XYZ file of C-alpha atoms in Angstrom:
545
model
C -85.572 -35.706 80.527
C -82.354 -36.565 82.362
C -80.915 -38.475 79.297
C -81.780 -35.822 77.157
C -80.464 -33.120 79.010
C -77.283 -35.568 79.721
C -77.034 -36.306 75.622
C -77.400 -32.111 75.128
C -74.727 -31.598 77.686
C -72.262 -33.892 75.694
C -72.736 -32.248 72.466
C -72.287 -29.135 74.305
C -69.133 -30.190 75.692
C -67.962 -31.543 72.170
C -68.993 -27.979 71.051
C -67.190 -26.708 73.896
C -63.981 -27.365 72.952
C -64.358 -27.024 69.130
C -64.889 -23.005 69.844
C -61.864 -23.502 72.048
C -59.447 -24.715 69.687
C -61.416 -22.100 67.155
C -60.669 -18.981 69.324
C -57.375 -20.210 70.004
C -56.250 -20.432 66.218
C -58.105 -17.082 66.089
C -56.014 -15.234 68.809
C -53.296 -16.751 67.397
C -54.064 -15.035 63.916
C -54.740 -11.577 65.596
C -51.373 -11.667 67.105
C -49.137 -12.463 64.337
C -51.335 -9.692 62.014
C -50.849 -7.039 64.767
C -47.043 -7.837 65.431
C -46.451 -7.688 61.822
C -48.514 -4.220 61.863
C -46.628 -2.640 64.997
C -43.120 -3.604 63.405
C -44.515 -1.974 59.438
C -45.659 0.755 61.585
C -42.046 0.734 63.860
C -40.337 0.689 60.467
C -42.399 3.455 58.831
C -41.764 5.451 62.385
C -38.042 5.193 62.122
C -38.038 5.802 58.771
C -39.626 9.242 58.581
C -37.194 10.436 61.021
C -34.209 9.171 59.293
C -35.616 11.006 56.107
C -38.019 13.468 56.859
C -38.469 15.121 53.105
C -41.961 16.315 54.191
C -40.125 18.782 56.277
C -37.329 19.476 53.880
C -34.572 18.446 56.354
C -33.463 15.218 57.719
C -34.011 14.605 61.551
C -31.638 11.394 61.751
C -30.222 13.513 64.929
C -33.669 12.378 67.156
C -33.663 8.325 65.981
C -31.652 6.305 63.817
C -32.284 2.618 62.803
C -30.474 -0.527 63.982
C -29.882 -1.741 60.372
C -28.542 2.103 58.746
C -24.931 2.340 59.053
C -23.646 4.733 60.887
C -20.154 6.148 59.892
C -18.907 7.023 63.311
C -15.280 7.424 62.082
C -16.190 9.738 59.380
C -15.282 7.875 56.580
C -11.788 6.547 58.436
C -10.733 10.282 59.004
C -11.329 9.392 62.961
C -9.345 6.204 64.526
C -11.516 3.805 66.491
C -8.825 3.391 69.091
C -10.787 5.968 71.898
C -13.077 4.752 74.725
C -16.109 6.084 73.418
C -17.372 7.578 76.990
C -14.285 9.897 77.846
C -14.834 11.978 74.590
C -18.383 11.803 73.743
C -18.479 14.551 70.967
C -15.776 12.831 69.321
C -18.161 9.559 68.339
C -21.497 11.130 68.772
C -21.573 14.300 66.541
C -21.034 12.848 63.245
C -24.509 11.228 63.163
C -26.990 12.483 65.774
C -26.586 15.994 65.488
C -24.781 16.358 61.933
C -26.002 15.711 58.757
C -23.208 13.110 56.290
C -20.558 15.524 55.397
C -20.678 15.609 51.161
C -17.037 16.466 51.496
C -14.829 12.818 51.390
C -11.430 12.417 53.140
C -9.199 11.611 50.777
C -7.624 7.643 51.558
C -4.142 9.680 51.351
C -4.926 11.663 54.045
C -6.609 8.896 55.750
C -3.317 6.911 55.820
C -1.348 9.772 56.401
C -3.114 10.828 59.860
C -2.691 6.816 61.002
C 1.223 6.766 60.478
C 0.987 10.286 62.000
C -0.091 8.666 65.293
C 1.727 6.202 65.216
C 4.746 8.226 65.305
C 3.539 10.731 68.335
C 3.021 7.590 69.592
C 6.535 7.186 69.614
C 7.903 10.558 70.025
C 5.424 12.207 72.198
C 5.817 13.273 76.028
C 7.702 10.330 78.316
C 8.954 8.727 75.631
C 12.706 7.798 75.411
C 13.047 9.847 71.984
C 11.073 13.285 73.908
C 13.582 12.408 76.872
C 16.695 12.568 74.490
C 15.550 15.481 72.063
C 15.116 17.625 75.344
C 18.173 16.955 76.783
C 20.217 19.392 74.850
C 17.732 21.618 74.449
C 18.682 25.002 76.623
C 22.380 24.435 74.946
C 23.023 27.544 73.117
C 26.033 26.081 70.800
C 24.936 25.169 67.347
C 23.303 21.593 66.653
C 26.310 19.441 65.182
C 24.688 16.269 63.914
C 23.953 15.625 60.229
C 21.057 14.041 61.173
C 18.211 15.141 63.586
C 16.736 11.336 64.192
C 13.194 10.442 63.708
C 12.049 12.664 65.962
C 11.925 15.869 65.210
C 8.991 18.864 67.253
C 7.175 22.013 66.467
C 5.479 23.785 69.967
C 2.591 25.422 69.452
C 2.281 28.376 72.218
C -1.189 30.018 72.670
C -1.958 33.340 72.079
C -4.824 35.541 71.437
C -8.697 34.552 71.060
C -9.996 30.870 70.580
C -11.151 31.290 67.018
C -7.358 32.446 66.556
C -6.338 29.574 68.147
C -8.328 26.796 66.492
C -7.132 28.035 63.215
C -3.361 28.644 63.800
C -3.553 24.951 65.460
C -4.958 23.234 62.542
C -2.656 25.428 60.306
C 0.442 24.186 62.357
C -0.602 19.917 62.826
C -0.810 20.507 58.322
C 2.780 21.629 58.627
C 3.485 18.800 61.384
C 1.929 16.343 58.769
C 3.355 17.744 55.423
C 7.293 17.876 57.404
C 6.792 15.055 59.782
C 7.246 16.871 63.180
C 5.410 15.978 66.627
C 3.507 18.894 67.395
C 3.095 20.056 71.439
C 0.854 22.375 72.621
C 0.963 24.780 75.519
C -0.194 23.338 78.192
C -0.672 26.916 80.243
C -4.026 27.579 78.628
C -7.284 26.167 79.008
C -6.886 23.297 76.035
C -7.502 20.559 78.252
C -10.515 21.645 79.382
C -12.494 22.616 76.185
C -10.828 19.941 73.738
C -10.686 16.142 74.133
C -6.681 14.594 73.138
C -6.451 13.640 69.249
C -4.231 11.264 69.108
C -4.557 7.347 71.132
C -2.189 6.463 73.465
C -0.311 9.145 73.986
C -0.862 13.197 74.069
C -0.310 16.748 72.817
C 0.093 18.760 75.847
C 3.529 20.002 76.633
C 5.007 19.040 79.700
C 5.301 21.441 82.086
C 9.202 20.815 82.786
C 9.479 21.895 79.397
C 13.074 23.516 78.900
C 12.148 26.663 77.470
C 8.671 27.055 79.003
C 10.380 30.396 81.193
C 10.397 32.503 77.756
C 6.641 30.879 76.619
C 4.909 32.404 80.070
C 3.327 35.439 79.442
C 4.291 35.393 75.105
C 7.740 36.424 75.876
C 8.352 34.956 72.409
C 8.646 37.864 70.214
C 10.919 39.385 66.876
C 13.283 40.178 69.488
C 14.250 36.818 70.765
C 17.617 35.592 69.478
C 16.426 32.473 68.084
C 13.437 34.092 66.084
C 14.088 33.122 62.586
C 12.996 36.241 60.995
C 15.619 38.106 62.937
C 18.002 35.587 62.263
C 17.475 35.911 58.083
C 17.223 39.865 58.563
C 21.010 40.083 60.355
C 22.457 37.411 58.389
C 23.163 34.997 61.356
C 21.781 31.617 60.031
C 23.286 29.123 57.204
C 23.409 25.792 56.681
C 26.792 25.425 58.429
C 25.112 26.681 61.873
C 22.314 25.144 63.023
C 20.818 26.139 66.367
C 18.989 23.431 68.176
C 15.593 25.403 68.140
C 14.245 28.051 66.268
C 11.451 30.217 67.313
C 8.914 31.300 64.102
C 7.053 34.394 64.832
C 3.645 34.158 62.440
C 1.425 36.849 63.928
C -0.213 39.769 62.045
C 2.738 42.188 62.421
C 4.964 39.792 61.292
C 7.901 40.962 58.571
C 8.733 39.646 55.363
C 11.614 38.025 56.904
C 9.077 35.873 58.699
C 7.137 34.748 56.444
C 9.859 33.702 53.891
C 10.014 30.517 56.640
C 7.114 29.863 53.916
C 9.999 29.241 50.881
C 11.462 25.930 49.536
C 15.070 27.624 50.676
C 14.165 27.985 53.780
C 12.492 24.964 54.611
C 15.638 23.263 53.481
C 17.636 24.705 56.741
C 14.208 24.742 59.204
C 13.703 21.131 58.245
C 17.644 20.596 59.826
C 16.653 22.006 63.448
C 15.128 19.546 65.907
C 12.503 22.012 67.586
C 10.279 24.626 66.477
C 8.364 27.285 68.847
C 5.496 28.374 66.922
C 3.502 31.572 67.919
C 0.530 32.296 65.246
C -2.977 34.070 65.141
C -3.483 33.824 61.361
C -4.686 30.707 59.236
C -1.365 30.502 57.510
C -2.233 27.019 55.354
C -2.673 28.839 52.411
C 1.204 29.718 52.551
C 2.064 26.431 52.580
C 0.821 25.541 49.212
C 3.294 27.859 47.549
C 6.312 25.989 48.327
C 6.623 23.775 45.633
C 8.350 20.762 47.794
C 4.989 21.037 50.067
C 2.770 21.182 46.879
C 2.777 17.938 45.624
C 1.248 16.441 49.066
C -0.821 18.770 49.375
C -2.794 17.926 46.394
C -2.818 14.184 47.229
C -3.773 15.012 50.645
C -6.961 17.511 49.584
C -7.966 16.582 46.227
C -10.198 19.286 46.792
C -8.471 22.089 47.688
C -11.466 24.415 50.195
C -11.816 20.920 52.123
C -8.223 21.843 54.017
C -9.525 23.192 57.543
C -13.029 20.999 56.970
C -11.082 17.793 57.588
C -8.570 18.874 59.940
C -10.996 20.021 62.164
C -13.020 17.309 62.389
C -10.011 15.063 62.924
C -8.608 17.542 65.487
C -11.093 19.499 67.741
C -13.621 17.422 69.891
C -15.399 19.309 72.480
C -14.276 17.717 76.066
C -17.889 16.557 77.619
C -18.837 19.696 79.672
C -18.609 21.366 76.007
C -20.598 18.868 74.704
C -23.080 18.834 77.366
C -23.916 22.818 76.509
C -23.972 21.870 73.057
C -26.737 18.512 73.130
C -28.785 20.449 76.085
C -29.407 23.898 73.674
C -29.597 21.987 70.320
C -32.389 19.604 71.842
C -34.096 23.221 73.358
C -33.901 24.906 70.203
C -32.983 23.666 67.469
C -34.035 19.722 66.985
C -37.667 19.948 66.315
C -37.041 23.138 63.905
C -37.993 22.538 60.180
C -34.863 24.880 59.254
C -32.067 26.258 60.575
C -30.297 29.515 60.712
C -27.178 30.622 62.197
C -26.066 34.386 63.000
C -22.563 34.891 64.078
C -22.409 38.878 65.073
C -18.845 40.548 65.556
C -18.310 44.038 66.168
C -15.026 45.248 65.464
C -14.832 48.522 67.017
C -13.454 50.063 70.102
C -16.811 50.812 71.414
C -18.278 48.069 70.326
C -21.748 46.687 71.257
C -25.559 47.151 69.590
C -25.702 49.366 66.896
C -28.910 50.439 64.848
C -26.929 50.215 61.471
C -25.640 46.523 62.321
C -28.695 45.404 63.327
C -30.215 47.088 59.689
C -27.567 44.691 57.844
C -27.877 41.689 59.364
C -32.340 41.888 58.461
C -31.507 42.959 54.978
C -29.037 40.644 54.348
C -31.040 37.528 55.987
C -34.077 38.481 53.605
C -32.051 39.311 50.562
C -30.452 36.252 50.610
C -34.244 34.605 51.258
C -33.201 33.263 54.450
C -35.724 34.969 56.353
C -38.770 35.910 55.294
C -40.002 39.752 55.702
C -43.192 41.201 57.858
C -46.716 39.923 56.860
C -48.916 43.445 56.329
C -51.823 43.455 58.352
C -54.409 41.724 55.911
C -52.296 38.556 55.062
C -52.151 37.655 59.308
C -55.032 35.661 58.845
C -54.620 34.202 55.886
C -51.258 32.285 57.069
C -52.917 31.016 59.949
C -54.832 28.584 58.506
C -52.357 25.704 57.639
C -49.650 24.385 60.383
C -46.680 26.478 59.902
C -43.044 25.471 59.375
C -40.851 26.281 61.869
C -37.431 27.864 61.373
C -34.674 28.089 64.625
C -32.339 31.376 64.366
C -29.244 30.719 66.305
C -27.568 33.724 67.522
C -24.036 33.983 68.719
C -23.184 37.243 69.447
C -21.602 39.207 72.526
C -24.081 41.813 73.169
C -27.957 40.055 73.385
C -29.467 43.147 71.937
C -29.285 41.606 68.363
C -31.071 38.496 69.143
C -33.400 40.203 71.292
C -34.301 43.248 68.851
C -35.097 39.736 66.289
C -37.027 37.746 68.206
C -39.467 40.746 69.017
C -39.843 41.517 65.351
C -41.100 37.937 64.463
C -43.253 37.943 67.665
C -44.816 40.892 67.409
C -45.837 40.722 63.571
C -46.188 37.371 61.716
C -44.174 36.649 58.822
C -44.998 37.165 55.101
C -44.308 33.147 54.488
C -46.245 31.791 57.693
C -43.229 31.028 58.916
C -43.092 30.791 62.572
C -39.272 31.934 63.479
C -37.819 31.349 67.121
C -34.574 32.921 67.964
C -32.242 31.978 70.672
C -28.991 33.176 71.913
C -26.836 30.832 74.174
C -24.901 33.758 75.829
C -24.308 37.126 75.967
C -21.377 38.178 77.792
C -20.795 41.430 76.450
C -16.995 41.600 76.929
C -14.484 38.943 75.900
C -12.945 37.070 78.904
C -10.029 34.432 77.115
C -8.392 32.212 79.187
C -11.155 32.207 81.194
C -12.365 28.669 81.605
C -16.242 28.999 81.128
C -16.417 31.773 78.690
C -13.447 29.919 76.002
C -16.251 26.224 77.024
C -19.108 28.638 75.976
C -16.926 30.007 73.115
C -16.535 26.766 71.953
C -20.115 25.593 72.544
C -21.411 28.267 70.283
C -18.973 27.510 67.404
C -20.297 24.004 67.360
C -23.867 25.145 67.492
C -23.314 27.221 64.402
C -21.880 24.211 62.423
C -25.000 22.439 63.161
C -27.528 24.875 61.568
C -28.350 24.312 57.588
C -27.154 27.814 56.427
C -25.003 30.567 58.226
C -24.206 34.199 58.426
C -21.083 35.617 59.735
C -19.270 38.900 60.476
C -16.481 39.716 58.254
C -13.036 39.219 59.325
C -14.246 37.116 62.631
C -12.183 34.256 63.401
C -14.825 32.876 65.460
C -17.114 32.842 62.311
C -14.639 31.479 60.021
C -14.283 28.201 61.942
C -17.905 27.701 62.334
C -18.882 27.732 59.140
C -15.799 25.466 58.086
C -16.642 22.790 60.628
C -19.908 22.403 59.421
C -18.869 22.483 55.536
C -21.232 25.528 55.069
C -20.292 28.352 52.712
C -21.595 31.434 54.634
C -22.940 35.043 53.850
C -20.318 36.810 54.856
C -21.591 40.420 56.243
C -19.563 43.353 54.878
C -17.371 45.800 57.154
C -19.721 48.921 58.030
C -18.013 51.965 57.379
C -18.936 54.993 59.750
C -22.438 54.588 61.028
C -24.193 53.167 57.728
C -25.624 50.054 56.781
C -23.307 48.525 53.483
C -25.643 48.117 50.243
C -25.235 45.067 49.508
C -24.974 44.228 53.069
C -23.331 40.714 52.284
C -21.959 38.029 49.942
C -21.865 34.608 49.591
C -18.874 32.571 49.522
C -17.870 30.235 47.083
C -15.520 28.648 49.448
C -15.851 27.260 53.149
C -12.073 27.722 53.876
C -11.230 30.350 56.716
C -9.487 33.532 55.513
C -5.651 33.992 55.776
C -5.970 37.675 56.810
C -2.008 38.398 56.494
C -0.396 36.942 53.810
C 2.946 37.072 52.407
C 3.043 39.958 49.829
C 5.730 38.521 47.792
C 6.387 35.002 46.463
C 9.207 33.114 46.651
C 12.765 33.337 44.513
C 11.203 33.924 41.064
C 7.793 34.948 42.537
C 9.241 37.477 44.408
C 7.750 40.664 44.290
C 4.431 38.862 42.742
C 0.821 39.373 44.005
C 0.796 35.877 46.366
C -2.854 35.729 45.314
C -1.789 35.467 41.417
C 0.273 32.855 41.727
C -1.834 30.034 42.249
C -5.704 29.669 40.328
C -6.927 27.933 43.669
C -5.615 30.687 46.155
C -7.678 33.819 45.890
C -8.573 36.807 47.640
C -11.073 36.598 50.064
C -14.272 37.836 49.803
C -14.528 39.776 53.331
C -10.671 41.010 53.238
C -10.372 41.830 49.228
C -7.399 44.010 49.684
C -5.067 41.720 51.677
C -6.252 38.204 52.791
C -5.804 34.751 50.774
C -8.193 32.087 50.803
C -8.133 28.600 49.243
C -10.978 28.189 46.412
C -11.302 24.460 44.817
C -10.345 24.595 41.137
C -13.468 24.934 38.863
């Protein structure tokens, strides 16, 4: 019995460690299969939310794979030379929170902004050339030298609200570009503290110890200063043979004809002799620029497509200083990430006693369901019957002053489902009621809420409203632009669509230039037309079709 059960215990050794090395090779399988399965699943994971088409919008904002490029610099329209933490927008937004921008930068204007910085670079504040162009500056005799040096300035001095701002800066840095000037901006202001520096290595802010900064405080620049250019051409005390070392250009809504023929080849060819510029704007003036016929040539290689102007400068120009950005990321991921669709509402009231009104709030529902971009009331007997299938969801961004609007919304889609099964969540970032410029945390906010709009996939704004006008051009979105109510009444139709994502130029020159003169400005060109919210008077660039 001993040997027997000794014999049996070898073989069962010998078995032993047969099943050993068997579920060893086994395990071994099992792993490989269910790494291979977790990384087909990992892969199938990422690649919904790069290209969610289930949903009908792409989520590459929430994950992005290792192995997609991601085209941080916007297609070379941003330099890589910026630490990536001090200006996180500036990186950031043009693939976690933006879709691919259809519209290209054109390699001129590519190479154009790089030898652009390289020259502020060169010319900008605490430089040897700034040091020496400043110099002479207070002087009040005539500039004598036939030549003005490499470095030649145009100071942009704030004014007025932050969409007016925005616009008149990207408006001036075109001019900068087209004439090859350093532009400066006021440093008085809050710029610092809602926009991140452009340019690497050097800056944009005007010194403080700026010469003339006594008649900047408090917009002392008017039509009566000596040096304005318009009253300079209007009493006959400028020619080529008298060149003042600065010039001041008054382009504001009441400005004269006299200043805007600082537009014309003629005069260009004296403004281009004086070393500095002091620019005071509240207008989108770049469609202007396209009727001088020295600028025109350049500006067709710099925006083969011609509505793409403020699109690209923007981009290139305005990145939201962290704090800005923080508002932004923390109410997008809130509200607006996990949406199916998005929808923004810009809401400007342009009346003295401005605030909710009945009729307004009429406009804005008919125009969103008009145009199909929200859906109407379910009657009572369909509740039910949309129910019964998971619902899309669809975010409604609201900017707006007073909160009524968003409010008076968001308890109409509450209370009563809609017709489509949509479910439709509304939110509103801020509501201040009355605005507060200059103020630091209202123009942040301001600025928040302008990005937020660019983000959404279609847009609504208020006629006329600067604040709308850069929000839709940021994001590349051509809006429904809601008519002016007259009186107390609704407008039928309440809105339009535009065909072009440029801002409006709300007063334009209405004359030409030497031959033009006396001609409709918005018949001279096919690609500058009348804008769709401001028929009567404002220009706006349209790309050729």
């Amino acid at each position: 019995m001993y040997h027997k059960f000794q014999i049996s215990g070898k073989v069962f050794m010998a078995l032993g460690l047969k099943m050993k090395i068997l579920i060893t090779v086994l395990f071994s399988c099992v792993l490989i299969w269910s790494t291979m399965l977790l990384s087909s699943s990992n892969n199938n994971f990422k690649n919904h939310f790069l290209d969610d088409t289930t949903s009908g919008k792409n989520n590459s904002y929430i994950f992005y794979s290792k192995e997609t490029p991601r085209d941080t610099l916007l297609g070379g329209l941003l330099t890589a030379d910026f630490d990536e933490g001090s200006c996180l927008s500036r990186y950031h937004k043009s693939f976690l929170y933006r879709q691919p921008s259809p519209y290209k930068a054109s390699e001129y204007l590519v190479s154009k902004l790089r030898s652009y910085e390289r020259l502020h670079k060169r010319c900008g504040p605490d430089t040897n050339a700034y040091k020496k162009a400043t110099k002479n500056l207070v002087r009040d005799e005539n500039y004598a030298s036939k030549s003005v040096g490499e470095c030649r300035y145009i100071v942009w001095v704030a004014g007025y609200g932050l969409g007016n701002r925005m616009l008149t800066l990207a408006s001036v840095f075109l001019y900068a570009l087209l004439t090859e000037r350093i532009i400066l901006v006021d440093n008085r202001k809050d710029v610092n503290d809602i926009l991140c520096e452009p340019f690497p290595g050097t800056s944009w802010l005007l010194p403080l110890d700026f010469p003339l900064m006594n008649y900047t405080y408090a917009y002392s620049y008017n039509k009566e200063y000596p040096r304005c250019y318009g009253t300079m051409v209007k009493n006959h005390t400028i020619n080529s043979t008298s060149i003042p070392h600065h010039l001041y250009l008054h382009n504001l809504h009441d400005s004269r004809d006299e200043d805007k023929m600082f537009f014309c080849e003629k005069d260009q060819s004296l403004i281009n002799k004086v070393p500095w510029l002091i620019i005071q704007a509240n207008v989108y003036f770049v469609p202007s620029l396209w009727f001088n016929p020295t600028f025109q040539p350049e500006l067709m290689k710099l925006f083969p497509q011609k509505d793409t102007v403020f699109h690209h400068l923007a981009r290139y120009l305005f990145h939201p200083t962290n704090q800005v950005w923080g508002m932004i990321t923390r109410h997008y991921h809130a509200h607006l990430a996990r949406a199916d669709e998005t929808l923004g509402i810009q809401i400007r009231v342009f009346r003295k006693d401005a605030g909710y009104f009945q009729h307004v709030m009429d406009q804005i529902v008919s125009c969103t369901q008009r145009a199909k971009l929200l859906p109407e009331l379910a009657a009572q007997e369909e509740t039910q019957a949309n129910m019964t299938y998971t619902p899309k969801v669809k975010a409604v961004l609201v900017t707006s002053l007073y909160p009524e609007y968003s409010d008076n919304l968001k308890n109409m889609f509450w209370e009563r489902p809609s017709s489509t099964g949509e479910i439709i969540e509304v939110s509103q970032p801020s509501g201040e009621r009355v605005q507060q410029t200059d103020k630091k945390l209202h123009d942040q906010k301001a600025l928040a809420e302008m990005y937020l709009l660019s983000l959404t996939d279609n847009i609504v704004t208020s006629a006329w409203s600067t604040f709308g006008y850069v929000s839709y051009s940021i994001g590349g979105l051509k809006p429904w632009l809601l008519h002016t109510p007259r009186g107390n009444k609704t407008p039928d139709p309440p809105c339009v669509r535009s065909t072009s994502m440029e801002p409006c130029y709300l007063t334009p020159p209405s004359h030409g230039c030497d031959a033009d003169w006396g001609k409709n400005s918005g018949k001279i060109f096919p690609f500058v037309k009348s804008c769709e919210d401001v028929v009567y008077s404002g220009l706006k660039l349209h790309d050729e079709l």
